[in-house]
Tab-separated table of C-alpha atoms in Angstrom:
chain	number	residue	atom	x	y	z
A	1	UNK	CA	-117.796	95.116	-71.864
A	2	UNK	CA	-117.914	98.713	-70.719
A	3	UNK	CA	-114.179	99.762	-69.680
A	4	UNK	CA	-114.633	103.016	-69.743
A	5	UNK	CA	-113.167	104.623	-66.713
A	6	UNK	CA	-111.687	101.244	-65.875
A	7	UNK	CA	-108.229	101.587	-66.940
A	8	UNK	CA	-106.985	99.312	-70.046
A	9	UNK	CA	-109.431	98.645	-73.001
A	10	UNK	CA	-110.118	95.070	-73.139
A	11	UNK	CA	-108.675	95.429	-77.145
A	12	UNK	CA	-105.551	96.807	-75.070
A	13	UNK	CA	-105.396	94.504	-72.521
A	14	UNK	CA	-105.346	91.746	-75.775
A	15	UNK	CA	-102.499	93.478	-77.534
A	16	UNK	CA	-100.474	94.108	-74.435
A	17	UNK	CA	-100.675	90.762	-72.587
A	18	UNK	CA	-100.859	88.314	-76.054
A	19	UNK	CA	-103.484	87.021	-73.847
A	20	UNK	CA	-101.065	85.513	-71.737
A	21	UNK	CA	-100.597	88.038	-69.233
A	22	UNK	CA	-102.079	91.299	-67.498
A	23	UNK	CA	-100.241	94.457	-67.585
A	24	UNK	CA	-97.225	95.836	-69.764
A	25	UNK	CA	-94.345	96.881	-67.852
A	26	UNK	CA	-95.834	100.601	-67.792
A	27	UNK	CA	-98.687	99.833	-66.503
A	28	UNK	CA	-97.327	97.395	-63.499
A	29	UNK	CA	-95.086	100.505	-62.761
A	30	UNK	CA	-98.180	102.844	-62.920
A	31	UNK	CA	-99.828	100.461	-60.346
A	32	UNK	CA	-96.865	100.121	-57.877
A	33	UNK	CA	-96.210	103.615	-57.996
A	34	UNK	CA	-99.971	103.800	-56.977
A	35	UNK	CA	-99.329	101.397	-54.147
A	36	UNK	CA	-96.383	103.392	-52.971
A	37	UNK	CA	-98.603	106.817	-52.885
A	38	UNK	CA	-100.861	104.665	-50.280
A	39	UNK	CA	-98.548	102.706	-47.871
A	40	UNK	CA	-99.804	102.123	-43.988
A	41	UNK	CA	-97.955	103.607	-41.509
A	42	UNK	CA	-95.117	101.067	-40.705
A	43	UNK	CA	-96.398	98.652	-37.529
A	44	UNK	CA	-92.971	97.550	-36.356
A	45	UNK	CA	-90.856	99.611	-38.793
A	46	UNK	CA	-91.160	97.597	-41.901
A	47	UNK	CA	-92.190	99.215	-44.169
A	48	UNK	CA	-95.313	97.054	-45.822
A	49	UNK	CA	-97.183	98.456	-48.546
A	50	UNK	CA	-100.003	96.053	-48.785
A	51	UNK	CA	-102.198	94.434	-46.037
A	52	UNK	CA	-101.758	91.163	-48.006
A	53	UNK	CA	-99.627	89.203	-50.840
A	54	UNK	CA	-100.845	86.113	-53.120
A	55	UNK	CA	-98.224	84.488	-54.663
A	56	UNK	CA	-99.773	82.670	-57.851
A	57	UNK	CA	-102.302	83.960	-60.055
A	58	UNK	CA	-103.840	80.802	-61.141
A	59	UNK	CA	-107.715	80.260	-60.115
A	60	UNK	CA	-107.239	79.936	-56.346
A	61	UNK	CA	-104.644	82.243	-56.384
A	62	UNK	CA	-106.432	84.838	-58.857
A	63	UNK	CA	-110.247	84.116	-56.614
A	64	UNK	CA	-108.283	84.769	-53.165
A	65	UNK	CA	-106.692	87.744	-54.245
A	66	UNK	CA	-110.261	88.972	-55.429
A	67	UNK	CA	-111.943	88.322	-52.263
A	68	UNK	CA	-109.426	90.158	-49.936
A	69	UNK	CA	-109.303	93.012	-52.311
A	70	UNK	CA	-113.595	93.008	-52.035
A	71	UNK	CA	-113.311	93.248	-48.036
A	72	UNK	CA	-110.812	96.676	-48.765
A	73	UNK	CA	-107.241	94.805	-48.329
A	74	UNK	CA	-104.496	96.226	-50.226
A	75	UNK	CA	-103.345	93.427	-52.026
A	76	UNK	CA	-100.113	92.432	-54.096
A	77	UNK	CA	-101.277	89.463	-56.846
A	78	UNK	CA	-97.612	88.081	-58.140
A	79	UNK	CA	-97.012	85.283	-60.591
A	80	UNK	CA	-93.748	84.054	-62.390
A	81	UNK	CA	-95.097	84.029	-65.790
A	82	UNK	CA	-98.284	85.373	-66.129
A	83	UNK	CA	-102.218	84.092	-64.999
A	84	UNK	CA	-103.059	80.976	-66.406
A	85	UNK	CA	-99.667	80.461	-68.309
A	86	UNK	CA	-99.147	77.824	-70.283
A	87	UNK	CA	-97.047	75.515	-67.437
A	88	UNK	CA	-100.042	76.299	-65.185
A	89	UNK	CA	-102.652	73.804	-63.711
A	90	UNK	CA	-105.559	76.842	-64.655
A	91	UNK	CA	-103.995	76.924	-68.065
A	92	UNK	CA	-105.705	75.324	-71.215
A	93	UNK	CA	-108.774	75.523	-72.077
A	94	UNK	CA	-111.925	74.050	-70.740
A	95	UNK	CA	-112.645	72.336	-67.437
A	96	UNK	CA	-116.343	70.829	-66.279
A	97	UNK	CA	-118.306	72.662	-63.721
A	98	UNK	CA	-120.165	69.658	-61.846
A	99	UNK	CA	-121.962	69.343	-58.373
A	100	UNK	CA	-122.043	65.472	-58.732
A	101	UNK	CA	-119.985	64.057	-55.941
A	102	UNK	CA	-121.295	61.322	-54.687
A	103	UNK	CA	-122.010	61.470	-50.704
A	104	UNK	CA	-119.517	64.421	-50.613
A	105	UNK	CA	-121.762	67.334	-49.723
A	106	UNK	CA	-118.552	69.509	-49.341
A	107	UNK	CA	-117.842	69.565	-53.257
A	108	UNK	CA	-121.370	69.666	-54.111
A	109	UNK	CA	-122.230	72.640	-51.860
A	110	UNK	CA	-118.391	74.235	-53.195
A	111	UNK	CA	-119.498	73.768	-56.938
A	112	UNK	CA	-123.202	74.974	-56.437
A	113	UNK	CA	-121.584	78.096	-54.354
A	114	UNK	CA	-119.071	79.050	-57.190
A	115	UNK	CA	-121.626	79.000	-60.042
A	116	UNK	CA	-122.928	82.660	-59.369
A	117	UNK	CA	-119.324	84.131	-58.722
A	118	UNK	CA	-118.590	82.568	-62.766
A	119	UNK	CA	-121.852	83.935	-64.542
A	120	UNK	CA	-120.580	87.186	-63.166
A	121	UNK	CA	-117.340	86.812	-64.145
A	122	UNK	CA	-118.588	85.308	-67.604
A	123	UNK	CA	-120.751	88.636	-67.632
A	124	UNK	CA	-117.281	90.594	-67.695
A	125	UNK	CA	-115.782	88.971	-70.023
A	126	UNK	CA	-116.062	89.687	-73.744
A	127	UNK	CA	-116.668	85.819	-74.825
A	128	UNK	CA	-118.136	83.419	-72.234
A	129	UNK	CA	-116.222	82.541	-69.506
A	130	UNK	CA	-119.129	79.842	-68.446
A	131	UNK	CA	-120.617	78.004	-70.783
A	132	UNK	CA	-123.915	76.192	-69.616
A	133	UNK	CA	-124.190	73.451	-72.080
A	134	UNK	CA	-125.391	70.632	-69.566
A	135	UNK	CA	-123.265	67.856	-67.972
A	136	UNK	CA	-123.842	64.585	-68.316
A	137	UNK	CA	-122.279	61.563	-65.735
A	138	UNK	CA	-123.123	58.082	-66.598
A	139	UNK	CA	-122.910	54.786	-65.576
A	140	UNK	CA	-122.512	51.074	-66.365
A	141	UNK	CA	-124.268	49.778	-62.760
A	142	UNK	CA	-126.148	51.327	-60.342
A	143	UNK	CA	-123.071	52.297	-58.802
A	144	UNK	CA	-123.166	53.967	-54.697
A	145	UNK	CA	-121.960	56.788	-56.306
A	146	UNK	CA	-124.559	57.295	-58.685
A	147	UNK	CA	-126.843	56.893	-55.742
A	148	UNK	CA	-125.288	58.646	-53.413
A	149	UNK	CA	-124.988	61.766	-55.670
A	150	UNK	CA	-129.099	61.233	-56.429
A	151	UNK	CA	-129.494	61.171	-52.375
A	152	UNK	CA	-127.263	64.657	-51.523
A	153	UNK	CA	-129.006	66.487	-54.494
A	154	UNK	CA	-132.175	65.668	-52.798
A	155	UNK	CA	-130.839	66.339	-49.142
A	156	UNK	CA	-129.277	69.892	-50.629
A	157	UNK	CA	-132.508	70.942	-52.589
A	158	UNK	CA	-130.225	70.902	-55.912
A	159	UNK	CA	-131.615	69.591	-59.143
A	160	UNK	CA	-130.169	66.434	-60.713
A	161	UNK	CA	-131.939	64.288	-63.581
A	162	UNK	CA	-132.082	60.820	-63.464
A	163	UNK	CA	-131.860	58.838	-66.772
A	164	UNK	CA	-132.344	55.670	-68.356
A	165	UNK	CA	-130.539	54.020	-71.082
A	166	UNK	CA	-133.599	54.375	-73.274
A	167	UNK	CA	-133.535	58.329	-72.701
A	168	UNK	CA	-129.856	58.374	-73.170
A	169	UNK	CA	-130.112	56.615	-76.678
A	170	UNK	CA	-132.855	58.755	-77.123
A	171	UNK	CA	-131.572	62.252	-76.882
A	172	UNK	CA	-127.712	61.525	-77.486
A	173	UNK	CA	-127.913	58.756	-80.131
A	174	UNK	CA	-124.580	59.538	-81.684
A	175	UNK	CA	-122.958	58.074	-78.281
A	176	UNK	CA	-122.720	54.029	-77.991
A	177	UNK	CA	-124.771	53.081	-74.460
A	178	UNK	CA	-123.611	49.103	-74.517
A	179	UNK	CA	-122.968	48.577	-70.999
A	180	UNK	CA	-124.445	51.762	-69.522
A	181	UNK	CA	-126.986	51.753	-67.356
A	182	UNK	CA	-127.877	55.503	-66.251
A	183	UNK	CA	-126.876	58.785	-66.156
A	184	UNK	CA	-126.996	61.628	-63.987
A	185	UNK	CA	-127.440	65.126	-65.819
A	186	UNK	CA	-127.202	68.678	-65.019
A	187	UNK	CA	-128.917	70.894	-67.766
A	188	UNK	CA	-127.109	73.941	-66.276
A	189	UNK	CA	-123.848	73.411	-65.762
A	190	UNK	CA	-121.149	72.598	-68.624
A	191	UNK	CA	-118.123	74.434	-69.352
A	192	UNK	CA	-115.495	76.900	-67.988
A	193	UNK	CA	-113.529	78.706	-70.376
A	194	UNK	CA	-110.241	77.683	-67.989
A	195	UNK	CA	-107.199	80.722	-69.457
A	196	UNK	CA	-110.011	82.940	-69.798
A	197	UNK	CA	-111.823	82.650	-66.762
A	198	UNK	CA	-108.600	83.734	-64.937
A	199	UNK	CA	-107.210	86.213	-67.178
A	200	UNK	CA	-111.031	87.977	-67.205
A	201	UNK	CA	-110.271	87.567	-63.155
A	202	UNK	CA	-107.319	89.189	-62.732
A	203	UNK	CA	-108.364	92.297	-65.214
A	204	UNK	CA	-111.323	92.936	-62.779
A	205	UNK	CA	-109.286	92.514	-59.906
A	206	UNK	CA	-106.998	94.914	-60.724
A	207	UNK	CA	-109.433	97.175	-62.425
A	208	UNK	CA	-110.523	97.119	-58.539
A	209	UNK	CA	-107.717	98.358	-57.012
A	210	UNK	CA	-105.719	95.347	-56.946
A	211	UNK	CA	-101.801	95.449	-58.122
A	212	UNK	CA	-100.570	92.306	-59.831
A	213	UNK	CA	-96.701	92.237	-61.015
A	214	UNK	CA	-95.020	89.126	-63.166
A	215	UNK	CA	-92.674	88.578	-60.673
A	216	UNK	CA	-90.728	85.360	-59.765
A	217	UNK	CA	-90.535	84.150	-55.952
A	218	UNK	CA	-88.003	81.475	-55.141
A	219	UNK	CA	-88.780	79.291	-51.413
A	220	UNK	CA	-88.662	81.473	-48.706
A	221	UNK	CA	-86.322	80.895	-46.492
A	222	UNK	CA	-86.607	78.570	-43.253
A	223	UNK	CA	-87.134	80.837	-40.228
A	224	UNK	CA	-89.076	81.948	-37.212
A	225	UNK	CA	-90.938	84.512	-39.213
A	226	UNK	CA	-92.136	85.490	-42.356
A	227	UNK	CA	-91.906	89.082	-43.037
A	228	UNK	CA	-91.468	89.350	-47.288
A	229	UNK	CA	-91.062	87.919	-49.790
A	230	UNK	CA	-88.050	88.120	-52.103
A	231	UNK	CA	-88.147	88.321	-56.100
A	232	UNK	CA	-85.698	87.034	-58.232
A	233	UNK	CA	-84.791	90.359	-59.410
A	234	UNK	CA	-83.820	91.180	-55.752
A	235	UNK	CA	-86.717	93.431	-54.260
A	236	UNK	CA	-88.049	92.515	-50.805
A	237	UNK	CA	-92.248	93.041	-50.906
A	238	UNK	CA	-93.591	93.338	-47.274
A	239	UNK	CA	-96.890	92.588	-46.484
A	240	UNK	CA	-99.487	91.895	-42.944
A	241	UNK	CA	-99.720	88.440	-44.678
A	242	UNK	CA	-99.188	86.374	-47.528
A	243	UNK	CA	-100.777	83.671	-49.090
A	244	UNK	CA	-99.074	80.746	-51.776
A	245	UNK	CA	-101.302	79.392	-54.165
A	246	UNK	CA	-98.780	78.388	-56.092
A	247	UNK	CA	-100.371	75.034	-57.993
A	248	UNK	CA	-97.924	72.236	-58.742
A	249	UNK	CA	-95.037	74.309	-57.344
A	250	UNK	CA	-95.968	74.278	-53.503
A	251	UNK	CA	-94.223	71.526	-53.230
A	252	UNK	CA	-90.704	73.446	-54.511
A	253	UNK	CA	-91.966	76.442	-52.591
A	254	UNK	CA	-92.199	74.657	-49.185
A	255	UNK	CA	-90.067	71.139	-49.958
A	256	UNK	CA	-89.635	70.226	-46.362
A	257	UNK	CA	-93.306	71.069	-45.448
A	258	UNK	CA	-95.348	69.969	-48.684
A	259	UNK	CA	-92.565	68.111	-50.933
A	260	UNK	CA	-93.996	64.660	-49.738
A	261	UNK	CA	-97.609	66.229	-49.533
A	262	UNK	CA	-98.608	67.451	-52.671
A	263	UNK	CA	-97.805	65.039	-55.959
A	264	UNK	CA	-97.539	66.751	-59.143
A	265	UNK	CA	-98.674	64.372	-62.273
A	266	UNK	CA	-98.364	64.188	-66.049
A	267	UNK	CA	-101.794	64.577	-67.700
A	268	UNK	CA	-102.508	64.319	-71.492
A	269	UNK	CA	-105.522	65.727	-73.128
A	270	UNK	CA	-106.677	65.474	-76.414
A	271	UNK	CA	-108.306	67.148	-79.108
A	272	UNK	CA	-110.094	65.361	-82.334
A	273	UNK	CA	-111.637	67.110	-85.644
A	274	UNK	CA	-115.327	65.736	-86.039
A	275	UNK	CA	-116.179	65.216	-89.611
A	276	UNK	CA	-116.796	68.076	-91.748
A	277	UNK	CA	-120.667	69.101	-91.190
A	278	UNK	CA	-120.708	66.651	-88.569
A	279	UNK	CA	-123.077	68.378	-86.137
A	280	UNK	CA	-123.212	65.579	-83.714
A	281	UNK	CA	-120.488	66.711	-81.592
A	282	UNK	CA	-121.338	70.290	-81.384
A	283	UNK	CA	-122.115	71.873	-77.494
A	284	UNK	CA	-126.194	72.056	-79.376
A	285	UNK	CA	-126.334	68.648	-79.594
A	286	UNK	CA	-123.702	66.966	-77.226
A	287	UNK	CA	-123.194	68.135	-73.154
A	288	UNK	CA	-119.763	67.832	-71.427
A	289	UNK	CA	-119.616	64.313	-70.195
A	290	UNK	CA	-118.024	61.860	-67.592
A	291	UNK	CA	-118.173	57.659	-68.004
A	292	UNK	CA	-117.654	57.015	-64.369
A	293	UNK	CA	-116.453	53.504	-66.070
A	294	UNK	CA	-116.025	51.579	-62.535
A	295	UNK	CA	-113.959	54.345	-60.958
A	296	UNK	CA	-111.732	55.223	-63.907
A	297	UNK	CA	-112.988	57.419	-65.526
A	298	UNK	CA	-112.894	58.973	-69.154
A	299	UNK	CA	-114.227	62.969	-69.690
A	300	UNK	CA	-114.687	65.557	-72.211
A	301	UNK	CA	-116.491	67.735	-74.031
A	302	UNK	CA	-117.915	68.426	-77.254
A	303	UNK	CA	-116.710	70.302	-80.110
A	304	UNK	CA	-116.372	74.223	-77.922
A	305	UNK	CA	-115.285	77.305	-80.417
A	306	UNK	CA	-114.325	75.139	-83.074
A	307	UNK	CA	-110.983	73.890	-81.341
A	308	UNK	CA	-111.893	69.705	-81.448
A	309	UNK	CA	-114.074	67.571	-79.558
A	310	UNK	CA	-111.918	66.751	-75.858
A	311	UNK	CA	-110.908	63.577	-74.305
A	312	UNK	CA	-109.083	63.038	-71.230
A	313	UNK	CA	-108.452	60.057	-68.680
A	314	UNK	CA	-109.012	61.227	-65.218
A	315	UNK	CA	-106.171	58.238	-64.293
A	316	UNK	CA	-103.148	60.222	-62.311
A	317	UNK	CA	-100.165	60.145	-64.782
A	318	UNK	CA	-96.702	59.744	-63.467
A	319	UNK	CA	-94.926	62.153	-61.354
A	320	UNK	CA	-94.252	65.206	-62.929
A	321	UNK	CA	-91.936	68.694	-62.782
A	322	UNK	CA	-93.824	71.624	-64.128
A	323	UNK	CA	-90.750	73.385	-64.715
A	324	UNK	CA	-88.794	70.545	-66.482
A	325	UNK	CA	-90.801	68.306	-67.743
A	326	UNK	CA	-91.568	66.913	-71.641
A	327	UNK	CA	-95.260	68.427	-72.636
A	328	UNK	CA	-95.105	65.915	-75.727
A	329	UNK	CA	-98.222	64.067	-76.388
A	330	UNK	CA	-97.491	60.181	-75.634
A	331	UNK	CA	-98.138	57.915	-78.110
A	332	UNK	CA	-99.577	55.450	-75.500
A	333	UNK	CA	-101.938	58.027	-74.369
A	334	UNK	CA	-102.935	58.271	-77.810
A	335	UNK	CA	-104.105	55.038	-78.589
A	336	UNK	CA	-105.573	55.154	-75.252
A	337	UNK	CA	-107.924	57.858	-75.971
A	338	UNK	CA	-108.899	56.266	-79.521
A	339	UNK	CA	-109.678	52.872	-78.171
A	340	UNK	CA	-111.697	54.243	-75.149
A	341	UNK	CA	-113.513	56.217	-78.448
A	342	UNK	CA	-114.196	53.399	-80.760
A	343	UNK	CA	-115.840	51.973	-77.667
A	344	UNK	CA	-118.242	54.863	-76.594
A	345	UNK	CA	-117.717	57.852	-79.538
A	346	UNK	CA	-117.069	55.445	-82.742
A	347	UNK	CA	-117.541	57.833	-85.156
A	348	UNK	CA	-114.348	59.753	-83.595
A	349	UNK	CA	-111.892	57.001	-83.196
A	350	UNK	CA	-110.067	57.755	-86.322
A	351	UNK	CA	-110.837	61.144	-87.007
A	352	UNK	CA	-107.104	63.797	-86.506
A	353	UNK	CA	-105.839	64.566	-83.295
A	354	UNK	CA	-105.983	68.342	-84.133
A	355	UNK	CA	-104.779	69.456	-80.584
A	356	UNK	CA	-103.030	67.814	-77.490
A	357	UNK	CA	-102.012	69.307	-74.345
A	358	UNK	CA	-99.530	67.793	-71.151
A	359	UNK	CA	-100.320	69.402	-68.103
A	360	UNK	CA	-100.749	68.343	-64.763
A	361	UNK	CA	-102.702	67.831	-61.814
A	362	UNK	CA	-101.107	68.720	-58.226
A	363	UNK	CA	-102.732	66.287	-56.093
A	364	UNK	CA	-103.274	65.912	-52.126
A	365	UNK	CA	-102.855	62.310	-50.718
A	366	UNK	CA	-106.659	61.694	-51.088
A	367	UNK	CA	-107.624	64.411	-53.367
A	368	UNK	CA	-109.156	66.867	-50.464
A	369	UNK	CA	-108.052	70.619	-51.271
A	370	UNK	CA	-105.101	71.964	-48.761
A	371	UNK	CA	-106.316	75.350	-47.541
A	372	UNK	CA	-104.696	76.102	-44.065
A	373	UNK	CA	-102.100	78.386	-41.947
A	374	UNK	CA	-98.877	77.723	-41.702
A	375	UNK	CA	-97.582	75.333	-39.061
A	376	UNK	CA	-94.956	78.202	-37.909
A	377	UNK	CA	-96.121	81.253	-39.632
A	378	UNK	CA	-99.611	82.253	-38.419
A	379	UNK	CA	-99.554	85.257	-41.037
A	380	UNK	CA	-99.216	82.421	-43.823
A	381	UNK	CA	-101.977	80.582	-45.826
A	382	UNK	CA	-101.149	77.815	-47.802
A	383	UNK	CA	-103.730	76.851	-50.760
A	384	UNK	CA	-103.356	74.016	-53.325
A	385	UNK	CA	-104.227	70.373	-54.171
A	386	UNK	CA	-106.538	71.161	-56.549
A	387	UNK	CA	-106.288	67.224	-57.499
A	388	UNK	CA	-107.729	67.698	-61.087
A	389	UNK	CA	-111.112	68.409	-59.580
A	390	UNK	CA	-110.450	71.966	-58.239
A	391	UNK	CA	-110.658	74.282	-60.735
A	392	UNK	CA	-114.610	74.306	-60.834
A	393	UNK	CA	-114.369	75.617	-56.753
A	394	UNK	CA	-111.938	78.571	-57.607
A	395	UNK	CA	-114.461	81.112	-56.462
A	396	UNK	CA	-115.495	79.218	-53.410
A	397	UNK	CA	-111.999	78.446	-52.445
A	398	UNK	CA	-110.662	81.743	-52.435
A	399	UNK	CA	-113.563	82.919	-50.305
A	400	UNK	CA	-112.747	80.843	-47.674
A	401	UNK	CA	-108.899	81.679	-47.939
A	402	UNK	CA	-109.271	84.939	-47.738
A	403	UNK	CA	-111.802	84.469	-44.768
A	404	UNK	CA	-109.322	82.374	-43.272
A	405	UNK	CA	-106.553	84.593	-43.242
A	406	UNK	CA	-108.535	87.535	-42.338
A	407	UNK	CA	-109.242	85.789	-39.050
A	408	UNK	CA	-112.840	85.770	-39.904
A	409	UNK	CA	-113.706	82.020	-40.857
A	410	UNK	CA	-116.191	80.960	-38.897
A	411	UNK	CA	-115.981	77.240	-38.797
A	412	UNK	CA	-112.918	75.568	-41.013
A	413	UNK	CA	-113.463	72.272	-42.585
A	414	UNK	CA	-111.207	69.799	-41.383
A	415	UNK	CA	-110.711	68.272	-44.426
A	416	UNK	CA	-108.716	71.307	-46.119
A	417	UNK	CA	-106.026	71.207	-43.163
A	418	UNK	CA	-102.631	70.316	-43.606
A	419	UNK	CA	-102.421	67.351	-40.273
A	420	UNK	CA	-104.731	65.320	-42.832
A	421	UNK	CA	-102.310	65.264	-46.002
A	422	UNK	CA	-100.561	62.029	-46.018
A	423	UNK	CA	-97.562	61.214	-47.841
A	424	UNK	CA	-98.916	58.418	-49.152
A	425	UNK	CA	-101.598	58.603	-52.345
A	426	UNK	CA	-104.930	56.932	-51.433
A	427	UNK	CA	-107.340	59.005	-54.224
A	428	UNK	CA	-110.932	59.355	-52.025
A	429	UNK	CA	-112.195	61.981	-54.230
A	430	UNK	CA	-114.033	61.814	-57.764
C-alpha cells in the first residue's frame, strides 16, 4: 500500500483500531497536539484551531471532511464511536454502486461522478474497496423506469445494456426469469466494500493532514450563534464552521429542526451459505442485482469474500432509534427473504442464514439527499438523508458540501435544500 512516510502502517492501523476505528489514544493526542502547534490567529478572540469541523465520520461525513482538507482547510473529523461503526448507516458490508435512476439525471450524473473518487480510494486500500462485478436491474414489464433510465443513459453519453429474457436465461441461468421481461446492466459497476471504504477514507484523510478524534457531541444548544461544539467529556472545539453529517442521528442532533424531517427505519439484511462447490453464486458468475418487482423491490449480491450470498428488501421498515433499538433478525423478515428466493434464486431458499444484519436507513420525506446551511447559522451545513440509496454518492456528496460551505458552490440543486423536506413520507426516489 506504500505507508512509508505516512504515519501508521496499515498492519498498525489493523491492530490499533480492531478495524473499527482510526487512531489509538496516542496517536489522536499526537494529532491534536499537532493542531495546537498550528492554530490561526484568533478572529474575534476565540480561539479556533481549525478552519472547519465534521461531526460524523460515516461516508458523507468521512468524503466532506476529505474534500475541505484537499482545498488546505484545517479540519477536525469527530465521531462517537468510530467510522463506519457498527450502529452506523455506512456500517456493514457491501452496498451497490448504480447509475440507473430512471429520469433522475441528478443520481445518475452523482453515481457516474463518484466512481473515479472509489477506484482511487480502492487503489489505497489493501483489499478492494470497489468491486466491479457488473450490476444487473431487471424487470417484469416494460416499466417507465426501465425506459426512462435507457433514455438518460443515452442523453448523458453513459453506457447501459439492454437485455432480453432470452439473454438473461442465457448468461445467468441459475436465476428463475418467469415473469421478467428485461434487464438493464452495467458491466462496470458492482460492489462497494461499505466499513472499508470509509475506514480506508479516513486513514488517507488523516494521513493528509486531517485530525479525527472519537469524540461524542450531544445537540448543540438553541441560540443565535454557533461558535463550538461541546464533547461529552467537556472540551469546547472552535472552528470557522462546522458541518453534521451525522446519519440517522440528525434528527436527535437538531430535534426541533430535522426531528419530523428525517425518518430513521429498521432494515434487515441477510446472508445465505450457497451449497458447497456451488459456483453459481460466486461475483464470476453472478453480478449484484435489483428486481425492480413493480416498485418494491428485492437486492443483493452474490457470494463477496466468502461471507454468503445477500438479500435485502428495499421496503422502509418501521421507525427506528439507532441508539436503542433491537438489531435482532425478525423472523418475519426471514421468511420474507426465503419466499422472495424460492421465487427468483430457488436453489437458495433453504440453504442457512449464515449472517443477518439490522440497520437502518435515515430517510428524507421523498428520498432526495438534505445538503444545505442552516436556517439560523450561516457557518452550519447540514448533510444527511441518505434514504438507503446514498451511500454510492459519498464522494460526490461531500464535494458539494464542502463547496457549499466554502462559499464556492456555484449553482445548488434545489432538491438537496432543507424548505423541500416534508414531514410527511412520500418515497419519489428508487
Amino acid at each position: 500500500m506504500g505507508n512509508k512516510g505516512r504515519g501508521l502502517s496499515r498492519r498498525e492501523w489493523m491492530r490499533r483500531s480492531g478495524g473499527a476505528a482510526l487512531a489509538s489514544l496516542a496517536a489522536a493526542r499526537r494529532s491534536a497536539a499537532a493542531g495546537r502547534s498550528r492554530r490561526a490567529a484568533p478572529v474575534d478572540g476565540a480561539d479556533r484551531s481549525w478552519d472547519s469541523i465534521v461531526v460524523g465520520a460515516g461516508v458523507f461525513g468521512a468524503w466532506t471532511a476529505w474534500h475541505l482538507r484537499k482545498a488546505g482547510q484545517r479540519v477536525l473529523l469527530l465521531d462517537a464511536s468510530g467510522p463506519a461503526n457498527a450502529r452506523a448507516s455506512s456500517g456493514g458490508e457491501s452496498r451497490m454502486t448504480r447509475t440507473i435512476y430512471g429520469a433522475d439525471d441528478v443520481y445518475t450524473r452523482m453515481a457516474w461522478d463518484s466512481l473515479e473518487d472509489w477506484r482511487w480510494l480502492s487503489s489505497r486500500a489493501g483489499l478492494p474497496v470497489l468491486q466491479p462485478i457488473g450490476v444487473l436491474m431487471f424487470f417484469g414489464k416494460r416499466e417507465p423506469f426501465a425506459v426512462q433510465s435507457l433514455e438518460a443513459h443515452r442523453r448523458l453519453g453513459l453506457a447501459l445494456e439492454e437485455l432480453d429474457r432470452a439473454e438473461l436465461q442465457r448468461r445467468w441461468p441459475q436465476v428463475s426469469w418467469d415473469g421478467v421481461v428485461l434487464g438493464l446492466y452495467e458491466p462496470a459497476l458492482g460492489a462497494l466494500m461499505a466499513r472499508r471504504a470509509v475506514q480506508t477514507l479516513v486513514q488517507e484523510y488523516v494521513a493528509a493532514g486531517g485530525e479525527y478524534r472519537l469524540a461524542a457531541v450531544p445537540p448543540p444548544a438553541e441560540g443565535a450563534t454557533l461558535d463550538g461544539v461541546r464533547t461529552t467529556a467537556g472540551e469546547t472545539l472552535r472552528a470557522e464552521r462546522y458541518v453534521f453529517a451525522c446519519g440517522p442521528w440528525l434528527p436527535k442532533m437538531f430535534p426541533s429542526l430535522l426531528g419530523r424531517r428525517i425518518f430513521p427505519t429498521r432494515q434487515e439484511v441477510f446472508f445465505l451459505a450457497p451449497d458447497a462447490g456451488d459456483e453459481r453464486f460466486l461475483p464470476e458468475h453472478l453480478p449484484g442485482w435489483a428486481d425492480f418487482n413493480d416498485g418494491d423491490i428485492y437486492y443483493g449480491f452474490p457470494d463477496l469474500e466468502s461471507r454468503g450470498f445477500k438479500i435485502a428488501h428495499d421496503a422502509h421498515g418501521p421507525a427506528f432509534d439507532p441508539d436503542t433499538g433491537d438489531r435482532r433478525p425478525t423472523a418475519a423478515a426471514i421468511a420474507d427473504a426465503r419466499a422472495y428466493l424460492a421465487r427468483r434464486f430457488p436453489a437458495l431458499a433453504s440453504r442457512p442464514l449464515v449472517e443477518s444484519r439490522v440497520c437502518q436507513y435515515e430517510n428524507s420525506s421523498n428520498g432526495d439527499f438534505l445538503i444545505d446551511r442552516h436556517p439560523r447559522w450561516p457557518n452550519v451545513v447540514l448533510v444527511g438523508g441518505g434514504s438507503g440509496h446514498g451511500f454510492k454518492h459519498g464522494p460526490a456528496v461531500g464535494r458539494y458540501a464542502a463547496l457549499l460551505l466554502a462559499d464556492r458552490l456555484e449553482r445548488p440543486e434545489p432538491r438537496f435544500s432543507l424548505a423541500t423536506k416534508g414531514e410527511v413520507q412520500h418515497r419519489e426516489v428508487h
